[in-house]
Short mmCIF file of C-alpha atoms and ligand atoms in Angstrom, two decimals:
data_model
loop_
_atom_site.label_atom_id
_atom_site.label_comp_id
_atom_site.label_asym_id
_atom_site.label_seq_id
_atom_site.Cartn_x
_atom_site.Cartn_y
_atom_site.Cartn_z
CA UNK A 147 0.01 0.05 0.05
CA UNK A 148 1.31 3.30 -0.95
CA UNK A 149 0.43 6.06 1.80
CA UNK A 150 1.17 8.87 -0.44
CA UNK A 151 -1.31 7.68 -2.98
CA UNK A 152 -4.20 8.50 -0.86
CA UNK A 153 -3.20 12.07 0.26
CA UNK A 154 -6.05 14.41 -0.84
CA UNK A 155 -7.88 11.76 -2.95
CA UNK A 156 -11.67 12.52 -3.22
CA UNK A 157 -13.02 9.35 -1.87
CA UNK A 158 -16.81 8.56 -1.62
CA UNK A 159 -17.88 5.71 0.63
CA UNK A 160 -21.60 4.57 0.63
CA UNK A 161 -22.66 2.88 3.77
CA UNK A 162 -20.16 4.79 5.92
CA UNK A 163 -22.51 4.69 8.88
CA UNK A 164 -22.38 0.90 8.97
CA UNK A 165 -19.76 -1.47 10.54
CA UNK A 166 -17.37 -2.01 7.54
CA UNK A 167 -18.07 1.56 6.09
CA UNK A 168 -16.95 3.19 9.46
CA UNK A 169 -13.71 1.22 9.61
CA UNK A 170 -13.09 2.13 5.96
CA UNK A 171 -13.77 5.76 6.68
CA UNK A 172 -11.38 5.77 9.57
CA UNK A 173 -8.65 4.11 7.54
CA UNK A 174 -9.11 6.45 4.66
CA UNK A 175 -8.72 9.45 7.15
CA UNK A 176 -5.52 7.80 8.50
CA UNK A 177 -4.16 7.73 4.91
CA UNK A 178 -5.03 11.40 4.37
CA UNK A 179 -7.94 10.97 1.94
CA UNK A 180 -10.85 13.55 1.60
CA UNK A 181 -13.80 11.41 2.73
CA UNK A 182 -17.42 11.86 1.83
CA UNK A 183 -20.00 9.33 3.21
CA UNK A 184 -23.43 8.70 1.75
CA UNK A 185 -25.73 6.40 3.84
CA UNK A 186 -28.84 6.29 5.88
CA UNK A 187 -28.45 7.58 9.33
CA UNK A 188 -26.76 5.05 11.81
CA UNK A 189 -29.00 2.49 13.16
CA UNK A 190 -29.80 1.43 16.77
CA UNK A 191 -28.71 2.85 20.15
CA UNK A 192 -25.13 1.48 19.69
CA UNK A 193 -23.23 1.85 16.52
CA UNK A 194 -19.60 2.46 15.61
CA UNK A 195 -20.42 5.66 13.69
CA UNK A 196 -21.62 7.50 16.66
CA UNK A 197 -19.36 5.76 19.04
CA UNK A 198 -16.30 6.93 17.06
CA UNK A 199 -17.93 10.38 16.60
CA UNK A 200 -17.14 9.86 12.81
CA UNK A 201 -19.48 12.54 11.62
CA UNK A 202 -16.95 15.01 12.91
CA UNK A 203 -13.91 13.19 11.57
CA UNK A 204 -14.77 12.82 7.79
CA UNK A 205 -15.06 15.77 5.48
CA UNK A 206 -18.56 15.48 4.45
CA UNK A 207 -21.44 13.51 5.85
CA UNK A 208 -24.69 12.91 3.78
CA UNK A 209 -27.66 11.02 4.89
CA UNK A 210 -29.72 9.91 1.97
CA UNK A 211 -31.40 6.76 0.63
CA UNK A 212 -29.59 5.31 -2.46
CA UNK A 213 -32.98 4.32 -3.86
CA UNK A 214 -33.62 8.10 -4.48
CA UNK A 215 -31.80 8.47 -7.71
CA UNK A 216 -32.26 12.31 -8.17
CA UNK A 217 -30.98 12.94 -4.77
CA UNK A 218 -28.03 10.71 -5.02
CA UNK A 219 -27.11 12.26 -8.42
CA UNK A 220 -26.99 15.74 -6.96
CA UNK A 221 -24.92 14.65 -4.13
CA UNK A 222 -22.51 12.57 -6.11
CA UNK A 223 -22.14 15.29 -8.82
CA UNK A 224 -21.39 17.78 -5.93
CA UNK A 225 -18.69 15.66 -4.38
CA UNK A 226 -17.13 14.74 -7.90
CA UNK A 227 -15.22 11.74 -6.53
CA UNK A 228 -12.15 10.07 -7.86
CA UNK A 229 -12.80 6.76 -6.18
CA UNK A 230 -16.00 5.22 -4.95
CA UNK A 231 -16.30 2.27 -2.34
CA UNK A 232 -19.88 1.25 -2.58
CA UNK A 233 -20.93 -0.70 0.55
CA UNK A 234 -24.37 0.60 1.22
CA UNK A 235 -26.70 -2.33 1.34
CA UNK A 236 -29.22 -4.35 3.28
CA UNK A 237 -26.49 -6.88 4.26
CA UNK A 238 -28.39 -9.48 6.25
CA UNK A 239 -29.75 -12.98 5.10
CA UNK A 240 -32.53 -13.30 7.79
CA UNK A 241 -33.67 -9.61 7.22
CA UNK A 242 -33.91 -10.42 3.54
CA UNK A 243 -36.36 -13.12 4.34
CA UNK A 244 -38.38 -10.79 6.42
CA UNK A 245 -38.30 -7.82 3.93
CA UNK A 246 -37.31 -9.14 0.50
CA UNK A 247 -38.50 -6.03 -1.49
CA UNK A 248 -36.41 -3.61 0.47
CA UNK A 249 -33.33 -5.97 0.03
CA UNK A 250 -34.01 -6.09 -3.69
CA UNK A 251 -34.57 -2.38 -3.96
CA UNK A 252 -31.57 -1.31 -1.86
CA UNK A 253 -29.09 -3.83 -3.25
CA UNK A 254 -30.01 -4.05 -6.87
CA UNK A 255 -31.73 -0.83 -7.72
CA UNK A 256 -29.52 1.29 -5.28
CA UNK A 257 -26.50 -0.04 -7.18
CA UNK A 258 -28.06 0.51 -10.54
CA UNK A 259 -28.60 4.19 -9.50
CA UNK A 260 -25.05 4.53 -8.45
CA UNK A 261 -23.81 2.98 -11.67
CA UNK A 262 -25.93 5.13 -13.81
CA UNK A 263 -24.87 8.40 -12.08
CA UNK A 264 -21.33 7.22 -12.06
CA UNK A 265 -20.71 6.62 -15.64
CA UNK A 266 -21.29 10.39 -16.29
CA UNK A 267 -18.82 11.63 -13.63
CA UNK A 268 -15.65 12.57 -15.60
CA UNK A 269 -13.20 12.68 -12.61
CA UNK A 270 -14.22 9.18 -11.51
CA UNK A 271 -11.53 6.54 -12.08
CA UNK A 272 -12.42 3.67 -9.79
CA UNK A 273 -15.67 2.04 -8.55
CA UNK A 274 -15.33 -0.72 -5.89
CA UNK A 275 -18.65 -2.56 -5.50
CA UNK A 276 -18.77 -4.56 -2.44
CA UNK A 277 -20.74 -7.87 -2.91
CA UNK A 278 -20.17 -11.02 -0.73
CA UNK A 279 -18.96 -14.65 -0.59
CA UNK A 280 -22.68 -15.62 -0.81
CA UNK A 281 -22.86 -14.74 -4.61
CA UNK A 282 -21.80 -18.18 -5.60
CA UNK A 283 -24.32 -21.01 -6.42
CA UNK A 284 -23.84 -22.99 -3.09
CA UNK A 285 -25.03 -26.45 -3.12
CA UNK A 286 -23.27 -27.16 0.25
CA UNK A 287 -20.52 -28.99 -1.51
CA UNK A 288 -17.29 -28.66 0.73
CA UNK A 289 -15.35 -26.67 -1.78
CA UNK A 290 -13.61 -23.32 -1.88
CA UNK A 291 -15.28 -20.88 -4.38
CA UNK A 292 -13.05 -19.10 -6.92
CA UNK A 293 -14.13 -16.18 -9.06
CA UNK A 294 -14.88 -18.38 -12.04
CA UNK A 295 -17.61 -20.35 -10.33
CA UNK A 296 -21.10 -20.05 -11.16
CA UNK A 297 -23.14 -17.22 -9.55
CA UNK A 298 -26.36 -18.17 -7.63
CA UNK A 299 -28.27 -17.26 -4.51
CA UNK A 300 -31.11 -19.16 -2.92
CA UNK A 301 -32.04 -16.67 -0.29
CA UNK A 302 -33.04 -13.07 -1.36
CA UNK A 303 -29.85 -11.49 0.13
CA UNK A 304 -27.53 -13.82 -1.90
CA UNK A 305 -29.74 -13.41 -5.09
CA UNK A 306 -29.53 -9.72 -4.75
CA UNK A 307 -25.79 -9.62 -4.53
CA UNK A 308 -25.38 -12.20 -7.29
CA UNK A 309 -27.61 -9.89 -9.38
CA UNK A 310 -25.48 -6.87 -8.54
CA UNK A 311 -22.46 -9.02 -10.01
CA UNK A 312 -24.36 -9.39 -13.21
CA UNK A 313 -25.59 -5.76 -13.22
CA UNK A 314 -22.05 -4.46 -12.86
CA UNK A 315 -20.81 -6.76 -15.66
CA UNK A 316 -23.54 -5.38 -17.92
CA UNK A 317 -22.99 -1.74 -17.20
CA UNK A 318 -19.21 -2.22 -17.57
CA UNK A 319 -19.58 -4.00 -21.05
CA UNK A 320 -22.33 -1.54 -22.21
CA UNK A 321 -21.07 1.88 -20.91
CA UNK A 322 -17.76 2.04 -19.26
CA UNK A 323 -14.43 2.58 -21.18
CA UNK A 324 -10.97 1.74 -19.99
CA UNK A 325 -10.77 5.00 -18.14
CA UNK A 326 -13.22 3.97 -15.56
CA UNK A 327 -12.44 0.64 -13.75
CA UNK A 328 -15.09 -1.22 -11.75
CA UNK A 329 -14.49 -4.17 -9.63
CA UNK A 330 -16.63 -6.26 -7.49
CA UNK A 331 -15.15 -7.57 -4.24
CA UNK A 332 -16.27 -10.65 -2.38
CA UNK A 333 -15.15 -11.14 1.09
CA UNK A 334 -16.13 -13.68 3.86
CA UNK A 335 -17.84 -13.37 7.19
CA UNK A 336 -16.22 -10.30 8.60
CA UNK A 337 -15.72 -9.65 12.24
CA UNK A 338 -14.20 -6.77 14.06
CA UNK A 339 -15.30 -4.30 16.88
CA UNK A 340 -18.33 -2.16 16.48
CA UNK A 341 -20.75 -4.37 14.84
CA UNK A 342 -24.07 -4.70 16.57
CA UNK A 343 -26.06 -6.13 13.70
CA UNK A 344 -28.64 -8.79 14.56
CA UNK A 345 -28.18 -12.41 13.92
CA UNK A 346 -24.42 -12.15 13.63
CA UNK A 347 -22.37 -14.26 15.92
CA UNK A 348 -20.01 -12.04 17.77
CA UNK A 349 -22.36 -9.03 17.94
CA UNK A 350 -25.10 -11.49 19.36
CA UNK A 351 -22.39 -12.80 21.88
CA UNK A 352 -21.54 -9.22 22.99
CA UNK A 353 -25.19 -8.36 23.48
CA UNK A 354 -25.78 -11.50 25.76
CA UNK A 355 -22.40 -10.78 27.58
CA UNK A 356 -23.49 -7.24 28.44
CA UNK A 357 -26.76 -8.16 29.62
CA UNK A 358 -25.62 -11.48 31.32
CA UNK A 359 -28.03 -13.39 29.30
CA UNK A 360 -27.89 -16.86 27.93
CA UNK A 361 -26.08 -16.93 24.69
CA UNK A 362 -28.15 -18.42 21.80
CA UNK A 363 -26.41 -19.91 18.84
CA UNK A 364 -28.32 -21.02 15.77
CA UNK A 365 -26.08 -23.24 13.73
CA UNK A 366 -23.08 -24.58 15.64
CA UNK A 367 -21.87 -26.83 12.87
CA UNK A 368 -22.06 -24.29 10.09
CA UNK A 369 -18.65 -23.38 8.48
CA UNK A 370 -17.74 -19.90 7.51
CA UNK A 371 -14.67 -18.14 6.23
CA UNK A 372 -14.35 -15.82 9.14
CA UNK A 373 -11.97 -12.95 8.72
CA UNK A 374 -11.05 -9.62 10.43
CA UNK A 375 -12.49 -6.42 8.89
CA UNK A 376 -8.96 -5.09 8.50
CA UNK A 377 -7.85 -8.00 6.27
CA UNK A 378 -11.07 -7.46 4.07
CA UNK A 379 -10.54 -3.77 3.84
CA UNK A 380 -6.93 -4.02 3.09
CA UNK A 381 -7.89 -6.06 0.07
CA UNK A 382 -10.57 -3.38 -0.99
CA UNK A 383 -7.97 -0.44 -0.58
CA UNK A 384 -5.29 -2.34 -2.54
CA UNK A 385 -7.71 -3.05 -5.63
CA UNK A 386 -8.49 0.70 -5.78
CA UNK A 387 -4.97 1.73 -5.50
CA UNK A 388 -3.59 -0.79 -8.00
CA UNK A 389 -6.30 -0.31 -10.42
CA UNK A 390 -6.03 3.56 -10.34
CA UNK A 391 -2.32 3.41 -10.90
CA UNK A 392 -2.64 0.64 -13.41
CA UNK A 393 -0.31 -1.59 -11.44
CA UNK A 394 -2.26 -4.71 -11.80
CA UNK A 395 -3.36 -7.24 -14.27
CA UNK A 396 -7.05 -7.39 -15.61
CA UNK A 397 -9.71 -8.78 -13.31
CA UNK A 398 -13.43 -7.95 -12.90
CA UNK A 399 -14.09 -9.61 -9.58
CA UNK A 400 -12.03 -10.71 -6.69
CA UNK A 401 -12.24 -12.95 -3.60
CA UNK A 402 -10.73 -11.92 -0.26
CA UNK A 403 -11.15 -14.76 2.37
CA UNK A 404 -8.98 -16.16 5.22
CA UNK A 405 -6.29 -18.70 4.78
CA UNK A 406 -7.73 -22.09 3.88
CA UNK A 407 -6.82 -23.70 7.27
CA UNK A 408 -8.58 -20.81 9.18
CA UNK A 409 -12.09 -21.41 7.96
CA UNK A 410 -14.07 -22.81 10.88
CA UNK A 411 -17.32 -23.81 12.44
CA UNK A 412 -19.50 -21.56 14.53
CA UNK A 413 -18.94 -23.93 17.54
CA UNK A 414 -15.16 -23.42 17.23
CA UNK A 415 -15.39 -19.66 17.09
CA UNK A 416 -17.50 -19.73 20.21
CA UNK A 417 -14.93 -21.86 21.88
CA UNK A 418 -12.13 -19.38 21.11
CA UNK A 419 -14.28 -16.48 22.29
CA UNK A 420 -14.79 -18.17 25.78
CA UNK A 421 -11.17 -19.20 26.00
CA UNK A 422 -10.00 -15.62 25.01
CA UNK A 423 -12.20 -14.03 27.68
CA UNK A 424 -11.49 -16.84 30.07
CA UNK A 425 -15.19 -17.10 31.09
CA UNK A 426 -18.00 -19.64 31.06
CA UNK A 427 -21.34 -18.66 29.51
CA UNK A 428 -24.52 -20.50 29.38
CA UNK A 429 -25.11 -21.43 25.78
CA UNK A 430 -28.43 -22.36 24.40
CA UNK A 431 -28.08 -24.17 21.01
CA UNK A 432 -31.35 -23.41 19.33
CA UNK A 433 -32.32 -22.24 15.92
CA UNK A 434 -34.97 -19.68 16.54
CA UNK A 435 -35.01 -18.82 12.90
CA UNK A 436 -35.66 -22.26 11.58
CA UNK A 437 -37.82 -20.95 8.70
CA UNK A 438 -34.81 -19.03 7.24
CA UNK A 439 -32.55 -21.46 5.65
CA UNK A 440 -28.79 -20.71 5.60
CA UNK A 441 -26.08 -22.66 3.81
CA UNK A 442 -24.02 -24.83 6.13
CA UNK A 443 -20.66 -24.62 4.25
CA UNK A 444 -19.25 -21.49 2.71
CA UNK A 445 -15.48 -21.01 1.92
CA UNK A 446 -13.51 -18.85 -0.57
CA UNK A 447 -10.40 -19.26 -2.57
CA UNK A 448 -8.35 -16.20 -2.62
CA UNK A 449 -5.55 -17.24 -4.92
CA UNK A 450 -6.30 -14.60 -7.45
CA UNK A 451 -5.82 -11.86 -4.86
CA UNK A 452 -2.61 -13.47 -3.86
CA UNK A 453 -1.35 -13.77 -7.43
CA UNK A 454 -2.40 -10.28 -8.76
CA UNK A 455 -2.20 -8.05 -5.81
CA UNK A 456 0.15 -10.04 -3.49
CA UNK A 457 -2.65 -9.68 -0.84
CA UNK A 458 -2.71 -12.18 1.85
CA UNK A 459 -4.53 -12.15 5.21
CA UNK A 460 -2.27 -10.87 8.09
CA UNK A 461 -4.59 -11.99 10.96
CA UNK A 462 -5.46 -15.56 11.82
CA UNK A 463 -8.67 -16.64 13.36
CA UNK A 464 -7.52 -16.42 17.01
CA UNK A 465 -6.12 -13.13 16.70
CA UNK A 466 -9.16 -11.89 14.76
CA UNK A 467 -11.34 -12.89 17.54
CA UNK A 468 -8.84 -11.31 20.22
CA UNK A 469 -8.76 -8.01 18.39
CA UNK A 470 -12.62 -7.90 18.01
CA UNK A 471 -13.10 -8.75 21.66
CA UNK A 472 -10.41 -6.23 22.78
CA UNK A 473 -12.37 -3.40 20.87
CA UNK A 474 -15.64 -4.20 22.79
CA UNK A 475 -13.91 -4.53 26.07
CA UNK A 476 -12.48 -0.99 25.54
CA UNK A 477 -15.71 0.30 24.55
CA UNK A 478 -17.19 -1.11 27.69
CA UNK A 479 -14.47 0.65 29.68
CA UNK A 480 -15.82 3.93 27.93
CA UNK A 481 -12.37 4.61 26.11
CA UNK A 482 -12.08 6.85 23.11
CA UNK A 483 -13.00 4.46 20.37
CA UNK A 484 -11.92 6.50 17.45
CA UNK A 485 -8.46 6.61 18.93
CA UNK A 486 -8.71 2.91 19.71
CA UNK A 487 -9.91 2.00 16.13
CA UNK A 488 -7.07 4.09 14.73
CA UNK A 489 -4.48 2.35 16.96
CA UNK A 490 -5.79 -1.12 15.81
CA UNK A 491 -5.48 0.08 12.15
CA UNK A 492 -2.09 1.62 12.56
CA UNK A 493 -0.69 -1.50 14.18
CA UNK A 494 -2.10 -3.52 11.26
CA UNK A 495 -0.45 -1.17 8.62
CA UNK A 496 3.11 -1.88 10.24
CA UNK A 497 2.72 -5.51 9.09
CA UNK A 498 1.97 -4.63 5.56
CA UNK A 499 4.65 -4.93 2.95
N1 LIG B 577 -20.17 -7.85 7.56
C1 LIG B 577 -20.07 -8.92 6.75
O1 LIG B 577 -19.71 -9.95 7.15
C2 LIG B 577 -20.16 -8.85 5.25
C3 LIG B 577 -19.65 -9.92 4.42
C4 LIG B 577 -19.71 -9.89 3.17
C5 LIG B 577 -20.23 -8.72 2.44
N2 LIG B 577 -20.63 -7.61 3.18
C6 LIG B 577 -21.11 -6.40 2.61
O2 LIG B 577 -20.43 -5.34 2.99
C7 LIG B 577 -21.24 -4.12 3.01
C8 LIG B 577 -21.30 -3.43 4.34
O3 LIG B 577 -21.71 -4.46 5.35
P1 LIG B 577 -21.81 -4.08 6.92
O4 LIG B 577 -21.67 -5.41 7.64
O5 LIG B 577 -20.87 -2.95 7.25
O6 LIG B 577 -23.33 -3.61 7.06
P2 LIG B 577 -24.06 -2.47 7.94
O7 LIG B 577 -25.51 -2.95 8.09
O8 LIG B 577 -23.20 -2.35 9.26
O9 LIG B 577 -24.08 -1.13 7.05
C9 LIG B 577 -24.87 -1.04 5.93
C10 LIG B 577 -24.68 0.40 5.47
O10 LIG B 577 -25.34 0.59 4.39
C11 LIG B 577 -26.30 1.77 4.51
N3 LIG B 577 -27.64 1.61 3.75
C12 LIG B 577 -28.53 0.57 3.79
N4 LIG B 577 -29.55 0.88 3.11
C13 LIG B 577 -29.35 1.98 2.47
C14 LIG B 577 -30.07 2.95 1.64
N5 LIG B 577 -31.26 2.33 1.18
N6 LIG B 577 -29.54 4.09 1.26
C15 LIG B 577 -28.29 4.44 1.75
N7 LIG B 577 -27.61 3.69 2.55
C16 LIG B 577 -28.08 2.47 2.99
C17 LIG B 577 -26.51 1.86 6.07
O11 LIG B 577 -26.92 3.16 6.35
C18 LIG B 577 -25.07 1.61 6.50
O12 LIG B 577 -24.34 2.57 6.48
C19 LIG B 577 -22.60 -4.50 2.50
O13 LIG B 577 -22.64 -4.31 1.08
C20 LIG B 577 -22.54 -6.11 2.76
O14 LIG B 577 -23.46 -6.74 1.94
C21 LIG B 577 -20.56 -7.67 4.65
#
């Protein structure tokens, strides 16, 4: 990563009030970029955006719904970005069962709005569209998906993100010339401090830990490519930088997952959490959401990222869990969480080539 590259770059981050978008905004500020965020206002009583006081740290904060094309157009034209990271989405599988149309409208039509507007922004060179590891046709075969595998999606969230992949391809082939690069990035199950979403393992654990409630796990044997948010964002940042400076080979989509020997079951992650905190917690193994089917095995092959970008994960599963828990424990001690998040990112940066 070239620190100087980011100094003064006009970067637009959609979804900056969410978990990954907040981390990315803080990282971009550390690198000296001029950051504008476009999102809905942060959700819930607890969220990383407010806890880190991010509204005051970035250059411009815009609350709007990406479904509103007219408003989105005005704002993007005003910001005149050079690089866009598009993270805004309805990102939860179970929520997509409960509210399918909002998921489809936000994820597919919201992205279509962004692409339609982006193609006319002269200064814009790079668009990073964040999809997911769930874009692949998953028949629960125990194999690692690579970028050439067939797209699919049985639940509405996965379908919406697979559709985004097709949409991006079509916009690219129809309208974008070589001066504007678009890449879709597909990462695994991301963990890190500051996520309070529902039906995600570590946020659910933290909520029950704070309230001293029983901890309910849904699918102890499900296997996922857990990875720390910094490993995943390092991949996104590297793609943007290398594509901008034309220092990489051609690729349209790229996976960022943990090392193959680090994928693990929910049960194992819970074991590491309890061991790291040295506590015993009453665990209830009960799928309260039985109507909402989730795939039981998901893993990514990240060889392309290794080959083309020399990207590799820097944090293993145990350390990812430790860094995540450290963040929440600092938060519970009422520490300055902007400073603490910066500290974790700066330590991470020292490990990069
Ligand atoms: N967290 C993960 O494990 C994971 C894994 C793979 C991919 N992803 C993808 O990464 C991205 C970020 O995920 P996250 O975990 O930070 O989610 P999050 O729920 O914490 O944040 C979502 C963000 O999108 C914004 N948003 C939602 N609907 C919007 C709308 N209609 N208009 C404007 N903004 C809207 C929210 O305001 C928020 O800022 C998503 O695209 C998600 O699909 C996440």
